[in-house]
Amino acid sequence: FATLFSVSMDALFQEEWSEPIPRPKASPEINKSDEASHPYDIWDDSAARISAVSPGNRTLITTESGIQWERLAATTEKSVNFMEIVYEPGTESLELGALATHHGYEYAYCLEGEVEVVIGDLMLTLSKDHSIGFDSSIPHKFRNIGSVRFRGIWFTHWCDGPRNWKLIK
């Protein structure tokens, strides 16, 4: 599973994700008929400094174990990711006993369900309306211990992708 996780995360952090996706350009006068078909797909004329992406146009990665990463917005900044993460019941970020460590910081907010969070020697449960932030160089993993799916919003920065990740057993 660790290899599958690494491949999925490689796709998540690949450079193509950081490049702006061509979108209809916003104009001062909004065409109401076009607004219905593209209500939130907005890219400005200034090197894609603004990103507003409708649900049907988001990049989604799903692992065999049922974990999903959906990129909510993207800019040209390569060291930042803003995602919704879903863990189905019983799924975990890494194979049993393994922890990951990498550059960067992670911030998470739970929308629904519960996920067990292990960061170093600390074990806690992230549940609805709770949040956490941590230095990703501390060994960590996540596991859905509940009977319902976990949905959370994740923001990562200074994460340079899995090529510099280390798995610790």
mmCIF file with all atom_site columns, C-alpha atoms in Angstrom:
data_model
loop_
_atom_site.group_PDB
_atom_site.id
_atom_site.type_symbol
_atom_site.label_atom_id
_atom_site.label_alt_id
_atom_site.label_comp_id
_atom_site.label_asym_id
_atom_site.label_entity_id
_atom_site.label_seq_id
_atom_site.pdbx_PDB_ins_code
_atom_site.Cartn_x
_atom_site.Cartn_y
_atom_site.Cartn_z
_atom_site.occupancy
_atom_site.B_iso_or_equiv
_atom_site.pdbx_formal_charge
_atom_site.auth_seq_id
_atom_site.auth_comp_id
_atom_site.auth_asym_id
_atom_site.auth_atom_id
_atom_site.pdbx_PDB_model_num
ATOM 1   C CA . PHE A 1 1   ? 0.000   0.000  0.000   1.00 0.00 ? 1   PHE A CA 1
ATOM 2   C CA . ALA A 1 2   ? 2.891   2.383  0.716   1.00 0.00 ? 2   ALA A CA 1
ATOM 3   C CA . THR A 1 3   ? 3.937   2.176  -2.945  1.00 0.00 ? 3   THR A CA 1
ATOM 4   C CA . LEU A 1 4   ? 0.388   2.882  -4.126  1.00 0.00 ? 4   LEU A CA 1
ATOM 5   C CA . PHE A 1 5   ? 0.219   5.757  -1.658  1.00 0.00 ? 5   PHE A CA 1
ATOM 6   C CA . SER A 1 6   ? 3.503   7.139  -2.979  1.00 0.00 ? 6   SER A CA 1
ATOM 7   C CA . VAL A 1 7   ? 2.334   6.883  -6.607  1.00 0.00 ? 7   VAL A CA 1
ATOM 8   C CA . SER A 1 8   ? -0.945  8.618  -5.738  1.00 0.00 ? 8   SER A CA 1
ATOM 9   C CA . MET A 1 9   ? 0.864   11.367 -3.877  1.00 0.00 ? 9   MET A CA 1
ATOM 10  C CA . ASP A 1 10  ? 3.303   11.786 -6.783  1.00 0.00 ? 10  ASP A CA 1
ATOM 11  C CA . ALA A 1 11  ? 0.290   12.472 -8.992  1.00 0.00 ? 11  ALA A CA 1
ATOM 12  C CA . LEU A 1 12  ? -1.138  14.826 -6.396  1.00 0.00 ? 12  LEU A CA 1
ATOM 13  C CA . PHE A 1 13  ? 2.023   16.921 -6.225  1.00 0.00 ? 13  PHE A CA 1
ATOM 14  C CA . GLN A 1 14  ? 3.109   16.715 -9.865  1.00 0.00 ? 14  GLN A CA 1
ATOM 15  C CA . GLU A 1 15  ? 3.962   19.999 -11.512 1.00 0.00 ? 15  GLU A CA 1
ATOM 16  C CA . GLU A 1 16  ? 0.952   19.858 -13.848 1.00 0.00 ? 16  GLU A CA 1
ATOM 17  C CA . TRP A 1 17  ? -1.256  20.444 -10.804 1.00 0.00 ? 17  TRP A CA 1
ATOM 18  C CA . SER A 1 18  ? 0.544   23.670 -10.141 1.00 0.00 ? 18  SER A CA 1
ATOM 19  C CA . GLU A 1 19  ? 0.089   25.002 -13.644 1.00 0.00 ? 19  GLU A CA 1
ATOM 20  C CA . PRO A 1 20  ? -3.111  26.907 -14.359 1.00 0.00 ? 20  PRO A CA 1
ATOM 21  C CA . ILE A 1 21  ? -5.767  24.968 -16.234 1.00 0.00 ? 21  ILE A CA 1
ATOM 22  C CA . PRO A 1 22  ? -7.094  26.959 -19.207 1.00 0.00 ? 22  PRO A CA 1
ATOM 23  C CA . ARG A 1 23  ? -10.434 28.442 -18.210 1.00 0.00 ? 23  ARG A CA 1
ATOM 24  C CA . PRO A 1 24  ? -12.803 30.973 -19.745 1.00 0.00 ? 24  PRO A CA 1
ATOM 25  C CA . LYS A 1 25  ? -11.532 34.445 -18.946 1.00 0.00 ? 25  LYS A CA 1
ATOM 26  C CA . ALA A 1 26  ? -13.686 36.677 -16.804 1.00 0.00 ? 26  ALA A CA 1
ATOM 27  C CA . SER A 1 27  ? -14.893 39.876 -18.387 1.00 0.00 ? 27  SER A CA 1
ATOM 28  C CA . PRO A 1 28  ? -16.288 43.025 -16.767 1.00 0.00 ? 28  PRO A CA 1
ATOM 29  C CA . GLU A 1 29  ? -19.727 42.179 -18.169 1.00 0.00 ? 29  GLU A CA 1
ATOM 30  C CA . ILE A 1 30  ? -20.816 38.710 -17.104 1.00 0.00 ? 30  ILE A CA 1
ATOM 31  C CA . ASN A 1 31  ? -22.951 36.853 -19.600 1.00 0.00 ? 31  ASN A CA 1
ATOM 32  C CA . LYS A 1 32  ? -25.762 35.357 -17.486 1.00 0.00 ? 32  LYS A CA 1
ATOM 33  C CA . SER A 1 33  ? -26.295 32.392 -19.842 1.00 0.00 ? 33  SER A CA 1
ATOM 34  C CA . ASP A 1 34  ? -22.602 31.514 -19.630 1.00 0.00 ? 34  ASP A CA 1
ATOM 35  C CA . GLU A 1 35  ? -22.700 31.976 -15.852 1.00 0.00 ? 35  GLU A CA 1
ATOM 36  C CA . ALA A 1 36  ? -25.019 28.964 -15.538 1.00 0.00 ? 36  ALA A CA 1
ATOM 37  C CA . SER A 1 37  ? -22.591 26.659 -17.327 1.00 0.00 ? 37  SER A CA 1
ATOM 38  C CA . HIS A 1 38  ? -19.411 28.010 -15.701 1.00 0.00 ? 38  HIS A CA 1
ATOM 39  C CA . PRO A 1 39  ? -20.510 29.585 -12.414 1.00 0.00 ? 39  PRO A CA 1
ATOM 40  C CA . TYR A 1 40  ? -17.162 29.477 -10.617 1.00 0.00 ? 40  TYR A CA 1
ATOM 41  C CA . ASP A 1 41  ? -14.413 28.672 -13.131 1.00 0.00 ? 41  ASP A CA 1
ATOM 42  C CA . ILE A 1 42  ? -12.541 31.961 -12.955 1.00 0.00 ? 42  ILE A CA 1
ATOM 43  C CA . TRP A 1 43  ? -8.931  32.631 -13.899 1.00 0.00 ? 43  TRP A CA 1
ATOM 44  C CA . ASP A 1 44  ? -7.662  36.188 -14.087 1.00 0.00 ? 44  ASP A CA 1
ATOM 45  C CA . ASP A 1 45  ? -5.353  37.629 -16.738 1.00 0.00 ? 45  ASP A CA 1
ATOM 46  C CA . SER A 1 46  ? -2.452  38.032 -14.270 1.00 0.00 ? 46  SER A CA 1
ATOM 47  C CA . ALA A 1 47  ? -0.671  34.679 -14.231 1.00 0.00 ? 47  ALA A CA 1
ATOM 48  C CA . ALA A 1 48  ? -3.613  32.845 -12.652 1.00 0.00 ? 48  ALA A CA 1
ATOM 49  C CA . ARG A 1 49  ? -3.410  34.558 -9.279  1.00 0.00 ? 49  ARG A CA 1
ATOM 50  C CA . ILE A 1 50  ? -7.095  33.809 -8.749  1.00 0.00 ? 50  ILE A CA 1
ATOM 51  C CA . SER A 1 51  ? -8.503  30.296 -8.824  1.00 0.00 ? 51  SER A CA 1
ATOM 52  C CA . ALA A 1 52  ? -12.184 29.482 -8.392  1.00 0.00 ? 52  ALA A CA 1
ATOM 53  C CA . VAL A 1 53  ? -13.029 25.998 -9.601  1.00 0.00 ? 53  VAL A CA 1
ATOM 54  C CA . SER A 1 54  ? -16.460 24.368 -9.836  1.00 0.00 ? 54  SER A CA 1
ATOM 55  C CA . PRO A 1 55  ? -16.874 20.818 -8.455  1.00 0.00 ? 55  PRO A CA 1
ATOM 56  C CA . GLY A 1 56  ? -16.954 19.184 -11.881 1.00 0.00 ? 56  GLY A CA 1
ATOM 57  C CA . ASN A 1 57  ? -13.571 20.654 -12.851 1.00 0.00 ? 57  ASN A CA 1
ATOM 58  C CA . ARG A 1 58  ? -11.479 19.567 -9.864  1.00 0.00 ? 58  ARG A CA 1
ATOM 59  C CA . THR A 1 59  ? -8.688  17.007 -10.004 1.00 0.00 ? 59  THR A CA 1
ATOM 60  C CA . LEU A 1 60  ? -9.553  13.913 -7.959  1.00 0.00 ? 60  LEU A CA 1
ATOM 61  C CA . ILE A 1 61  ? -7.276  11.039 -6.998  1.00 0.00 ? 61  ILE A CA 1
ATOM 62  C CA . THR A 1 62  ? -8.709  7.900  -5.369  1.00 0.00 ? 62  THR A CA 1
ATOM 63  C CA . THR A 1 63  ? -6.535  5.078  -4.015  1.00 0.00 ? 63  THR A CA 1
ATOM 64  C CA . GLU A 1 64  ? -7.566  1.417  -4.077  1.00 0.00 ? 64  GLU A CA 1
ATOM 65  C CA . SER A 1 65  ? -8.189  1.592  -0.334  1.00 0.00 ? 65  SER A CA 1
ATOM 66  C CA . GLY A 1 66  ? -10.754 4.372  -0.764  1.00 0.00 ? 66  GLY A CA 1
ATOM 67  C CA . ILE A 1 67  ? -8.813  7.502  0.196   1.00 0.00 ? 67  ILE A CA 1
ATOM 68  C CA . GLN A 1 68  ? -9.612  10.512 -2.011  1.00 0.00 ? 68  GLN A CA 1
ATOM 69  C CA . TRP A 1 69  ? -7.689  13.742 -2.523  1.00 0.00 ? 69  TRP A CA 1
ATOM 70  C CA . GLU A 1 70  ? -9.579  16.454 -4.382  1.00 0.00 ? 70  GLU A CA 1
ATOM 71  C CA . ARG A 1 71  ? -7.790  19.665 -5.225  1.00 0.00 ? 71  ARG A CA 1
ATOM 72  C CA . LEU A 1 72  ? -10.132 22.539 -4.401  1.00 0.00 ? 72  LEU A CA 1
ATOM 73  C CA . ALA A 1 73  ? -8.162  25.376 -5.994  1.00 0.00 ? 73  ALA A CA 1
ATOM 74  C CA . ALA A 1 74  ? -4.805  25.830 -7.679  1.00 0.00 ? 74  ALA A CA 1
ATOM 75  C CA . THR A 1 75  ? -2.411  28.656 -8.377  1.00 0.00 ? 75  THR A CA 1
ATOM 76  C CA . THR A 1 76  ? 1.077   28.795 -9.818  1.00 0.00 ? 76  THR A CA 1
ATOM 77  C CA . GLU A 1 77  ? 2.513   28.397 -6.300  1.00 0.00 ? 77  GLU A CA 1
ATOM 78  C CA . LYS A 1 78  ? 4.019   24.902 -6.345  1.00 0.00 ? 78  LYS A CA 1
ATOM 79  C CA . SER A 1 79  ? 4.532   24.427 -2.610  1.00 0.00 ? 79  SER A CA 1
ATOM 80  C CA . VAL A 1 80  ? 0.882   24.914 -1.597  1.00 0.00 ? 80  VAL A CA 1
ATOM 81  C CA . ASN A 1 81  ? -2.097  22.546 -1.807  1.00 0.00 ? 81  ASN A CA 1
ATOM 82  C CA . PHE A 1 82  ? -5.699  23.134 -0.746  1.00 0.00 ? 82  PHE A CA 1
ATOM 83  C CA . MET A 1 83  ? -7.668  19.866 -0.767  1.00 0.00 ? 83  MET A CA 1
ATOM 84  C CA . GLU A 1 84  ? -10.675 17.966 0.468   1.00 0.00 ? 84  GLU A CA 1
ATOM 85  C CA . ILE A 1 85  ? -9.590  14.575 1.779   1.00 0.00 ? 85  ILE A CA 1
ATOM 86  C CA . VAL A 1 86  ? -11.977 11.647 2.258   1.00 0.00 ? 86  VAL A CA 1
ATOM 87  C CA . TYR A 1 87  ? -11.178 8.461  4.195   1.00 0.00 ? 87  TYR A CA 1
ATOM 88  C CA . GLU A 1 88  ? -13.744 5.678  3.929   1.00 0.00 ? 88  GLU A CA 1
ATOM 89  C CA . PRO A 1 89  ? -14.291 3.638  7.133   1.00 0.00 ? 89  PRO A CA 1
ATOM 90  C CA . GLY A 1 90  ? -11.268 1.487  7.958   1.00 0.00 ? 90  GLY A CA 1
ATOM 91  C CA . THR A 1 91  ? -8.864  3.209  5.552   1.00 0.00 ? 91  THR A CA 1
ATOM 92  C CA . GLU A 1 92  ? -5.550  4.681  6.599   1.00 0.00 ? 92  GLU A CA 1
ATOM 93  C CA . SER A 1 93  ? -2.908  6.838  4.975   1.00 0.00 ? 93  SER A CA 1
ATOM 94  C CA . LEU A 1 94  ? -0.149  4.219  5.161   1.00 0.00 ? 94  LEU A CA 1
ATOM 95  C CA . GLU A 1 95  ? 0.162   0.485  5.703   1.00 0.00 ? 95  GLU A CA 1
ATOM 96  C CA . LEU A 1 96  ? -0.307  -0.729 9.247   1.00 0.00 ? 96  LEU A CA 1
ATOM 97  C CA . GLY A 1 97  ? 2.397   0.644  11.498  1.00 0.00 ? 97  GLY A CA 1
ATOM 98  C CA . ALA A 1 98  ? 4.084   2.954  8.970   1.00 0.00 ? 98  ALA A CA 1
ATOM 99  C CA . LEU A 1 99  ? 4.436   6.701  9.492   1.00 0.00 ? 99  LEU A CA 1
ATOM 100 C CA . ALA A 1 100 ? 5.443   9.367  6.941   1.00 0.00 ? 100 ALA A CA 1
ATOM 101 C CA . THR A 1 101 ? 7.747   12.326 7.351   1.00 0.00 ? 101 THR A CA 1
ATOM 102 C CA . HIS A 1 102 ? 8.403   15.095 4.819   1.00 0.00 ? 102 HIS A CA 1
ATOM 103 C CA . HIS A 1 103 ? 9.062   18.809 4.492   1.00 0.00 ? 103 HIS A CA 1
ATOM 104 C CA . GLY A 1 104 ? 6.322   21.319 5.154   1.00 0.00 ? 104 GLY A CA 1
ATOM 105 C CA . TYR A 1 105 ? 3.328   22.012 7.330   1.00 0.00 ? 105 TYR A CA 1
ATOM 106 C CA . GLU A 1 106 ? -0.204  20.608 7.267   1.00 0.00 ? 106 GLU A CA 1
ATOM 107 C CA . TYR A 1 107 ? -3.426  22.107 8.549   1.00 0.00 ? 107 TYR A CA 1
ATOM 108 C CA . ALA A 1 108 ? -6.672  20.129 8.688   1.00 0.00 ? 108 ALA A CA 1
ATOM 109 C CA . TYR A 1 109 ? -10.310 20.814 9.529   1.00 0.00 ? 109 TYR A CA 1
ATOM 110 C CA . CYS A 1 110 ? -12.863 18.006 9.962   1.00 0.00 ? 110 CYS A CA 1
ATOM 111 C CA . LEU A 1 111 ? -16.165 18.440 8.111   1.00 0.00 ? 111 LEU A CA 1
ATOM 112 C CA . GLU A 1 112 ? -17.642 15.066 9.106   1.00 0.00 ? 112 GLU A CA 1
ATOM 113 C CA . GLY A 1 113 ? -16.678 11.719 10.596  1.00 0.00 ? 113 GLY A CA 1
ATOM 114 C CA . GLU A 1 114 ? -13.559 11.004 12.609  1.00 0.00 ? 114 GLU A CA 1
ATOM 115 C CA . VAL A 1 115 ? -9.961  10.269 11.813  1.00 0.00 ? 115 VAL A CA 1
ATOM 116 C CA . GLU A 1 116 ? -7.294  9.048  14.199  1.00 0.00 ? 116 GLU A CA 1
ATOM 117 C CA . VAL A 1 117 ? -4.197  11.207 13.890  1.00 0.00 ? 117 VAL A CA 1
ATOM 118 C CA . VAL A 1 118 ? -0.775  9.957  14.974  1.00 0.00 ? 118 VAL A CA 1
ATOM 119 C CA . ILE A 1 119 ? 1.944   12.622 15.084  1.00 0.00 ? 119 ILE A CA 1
ATOM 120 C CA . GLY A 1 120 ? 5.133   11.420 16.732  1.00 0.00 ? 120 GLY A CA 1
ATOM 121 C CA . ASP A 1 121 ? 4.131   9.978  20.124  1.00 0.00 ? 121 ASP A CA 1
ATOM 122 C CA . LEU A 1 122 ? 0.821   11.871 20.147  1.00 0.00 ? 122 LEU A CA 1
ATOM 123 C CA . MET A 1 123 ? -2.404  10.103 19.170  1.00 0.00 ? 123 MET A CA 1
ATOM 124 C CA . LEU A 1 124 ? -5.646  12.055 18.937  1.00 0.00 ? 124 LEU A CA 1
ATOM 125 C CA . THR A 1 125 ? -9.007  11.953 17.199  1.00 0.00 ? 125 THR A CA 1
ATOM 126 C CA . LEU A 1 126 ? -9.988  14.699 14.807  1.00 0.00 ? 126 LEU A CA 1
ATOM 127 C CA . SER A 1 127 ? -13.798 14.959 14.728  1.00 0.00 ? 127 SER A CA 1
ATOM 128 C CA . LYS A 1 128 ? -16.398 17.351 13.306  1.00 0.00 ? 128 LYS A CA 1
ATOM 129 C CA . ASP A 1 129 ? -15.457 21.031 13.649  1.00 0.00 ? 129 ASP A CA 1
ATOM 130 C CA . HIS A 1 130 ? -12.040 20.220 15.172  1.00 0.00 ? 130 HIS A CA 1
ATOM 131 C CA . SER A 1 131 ? -8.794  21.254 13.520  1.00 0.00 ? 131 SER A CA 1
ATOM 132 C CA . ILE A 1 132 ? -5.078  20.607 13.766  1.00 0.00 ? 132 ILE A CA 1
ATOM 133 C CA . GLY A 1 133 ? -1.837  22.010 12.371  1.00 0.00 ? 133 GLY A CA 1
ATOM 134 C CA . PHE A 1 134 ? 1.608   20.418 12.537  1.00 0.00 ? 134 PHE A CA 1
ATOM 135 C CA . ASP A 1 135 ? 5.122   20.304 11.165  1.00 0.00 ? 135 ASP A CA 1
ATOM 136 C CA . SER A 1 136 ? 5.171   17.484 8.582   1.00 0.00 ? 136 SER A CA 1
ATOM 137 C CA . SER A 1 137 ? 8.748   16.552 9.480   1.00 0.00 ? 137 SER A CA 1
ATOM 138 C CA . ILE A 1 138 ? 7.275   14.867 12.572  1.00 0.00 ? 138 ILE A CA 1
ATOM 139 C CA . PRO A 1 139 ? 6.372   11.245 11.659  1.00 0.00 ? 139 PRO A CA 1
ATOM 140 C CA . HIS A 1 140 ? 2.595   11.014 11.120  1.00 0.00 ? 140 HIS A CA 1
ATOM 141 C CA . LYS A 1 141 ? -0.337  9.047  9.709   1.00 0.00 ? 141 LYS A CA 1
ATOM 142 C CA . PHE A 1 142 ? -4.146  9.128  9.587   1.00 0.00 ? 142 PHE A CA 1
ATOM 143 C CA . ARG A 1 143 ? -6.739  6.358  9.975   1.00 0.00 ? 143 ARG A CA 1
ATOM 144 C CA . ASN A 1 144 ? -10.525 6.382  9.826   1.00 0.00 ? 144 ASN A CA 1
ATOM 145 C CA . ILE A 1 145 ? -11.529 4.554  13.005  1.00 0.00 ? 145 ILE A CA 1
ATOM 146 C CA . GLY A 1 146 ? -15.247 5.250  12.654  1.00 0.00 ? 146 GLY A CA 1
ATOM 147 C CA . SER A 1 147 ? -18.147 3.611  10.847  1.00 0.00 ? 147 SER A CA 1
ATOM 148 C CA . VAL A 1 148 ? -18.812 6.624  8.581   1.00 0.00 ? 148 VAL A CA 1
ATOM 149 C CA . ARG A 1 149 ? -16.556 8.329  6.081   1.00 0.00 ? 149 ARG A CA 1
ATOM 150 C CA . PHE A 1 150 ? -14.256 11.124 7.185   1.00 0.00 ? 150 PHE A CA 1
ATOM 151 C CA . ARG A 1 151 ? -14.235 14.357 5.165   1.00 0.00 ? 151 ARG A CA 1
ATOM 152 C CA . GLY A 1 152 ? -11.760 17.100 5.892   1.00 0.00 ? 152 GLY A CA 1
ATOM 153 C CA . ILE A 1 153 ? -10.223 20.193 4.393   1.00 0.00 ? 153 ILE A CA 1
ATOM 154 C CA . TRP A 1 154 ? -6.432  20.093 4.153   1.00 0.00 ? 154 TRP A CA 1
ATOM 155 C CA . PHE A 1 155 ? -4.026  22.918 3.492   1.00 0.00 ? 155 PHE A CA 1
ATOM 156 C CA . THR A 1 156 ? -0.352  22.083 3.038   1.00 0.00 ? 156 THR A CA 1
ATOM 157 C CA . HIS A 1 157 ? 2.544   24.393 2.395   1.00 0.00 ? 157 HIS A CA 1
ATOM 158 C CA . TRP A 1 158 ? 6.226   23.934 1.748   1.00 0.00 ? 158 TRP A CA 1
ATOM 159 C CA . CYS A 1 159 ? 5.471   20.301 0.941   1.00 0.00 ? 159 CYS A CA 1
ATOM 160 C CA . ASP A 1 160 ? 7.654   19.344 -1.987  1.00 0.00 ? 160 ASP A CA 1
ATOM 161 C CA . GLY A 1 161 ? 5.922   16.099 -2.849  1.00 0.00 ? 161 GLY A CA 1
ATOM 162 C CA . PRO A 1 162 ? 6.626   12.465 -2.039  1.00 0.00 ? 162 PRO A CA 1
ATOM 163 C CA . ARG A 1 163 ? 10.035  12.324 -3.701  1.00 0.00 ? 163 ARG A CA 1
ATOM 164 C CA . ASN A 1 164 ? 11.422  13.606 -0.371  1.00 0.00 ? 164 ASN A CA 1
ATOM 165 C CA . TRP A 1 165 ? 9.070   11.625 1.872   1.00 0.00 ? 165 TRP A CA 1
ATOM 166 C CA . LYS A 1 166 ? 10.399  8.967  4.186   1.00 0.00 ? 166 LYS A CA 1
ATOM 167 C CA . LEU A 1 167 ? 8.343   6.056  5.483   1.00 0.00 ? 167 LEU A CA 1
ATOM 168 C CA . ILE A 1 168 ? 9.118   4.924  9.014   1.00 0.00 ? 168 ILE A CA 1
ATOM 169 C CA . LYS A 1 169 ? 7.977   1.548  10.320  1.00 0.00 ? 169 LYS A CA 1
#
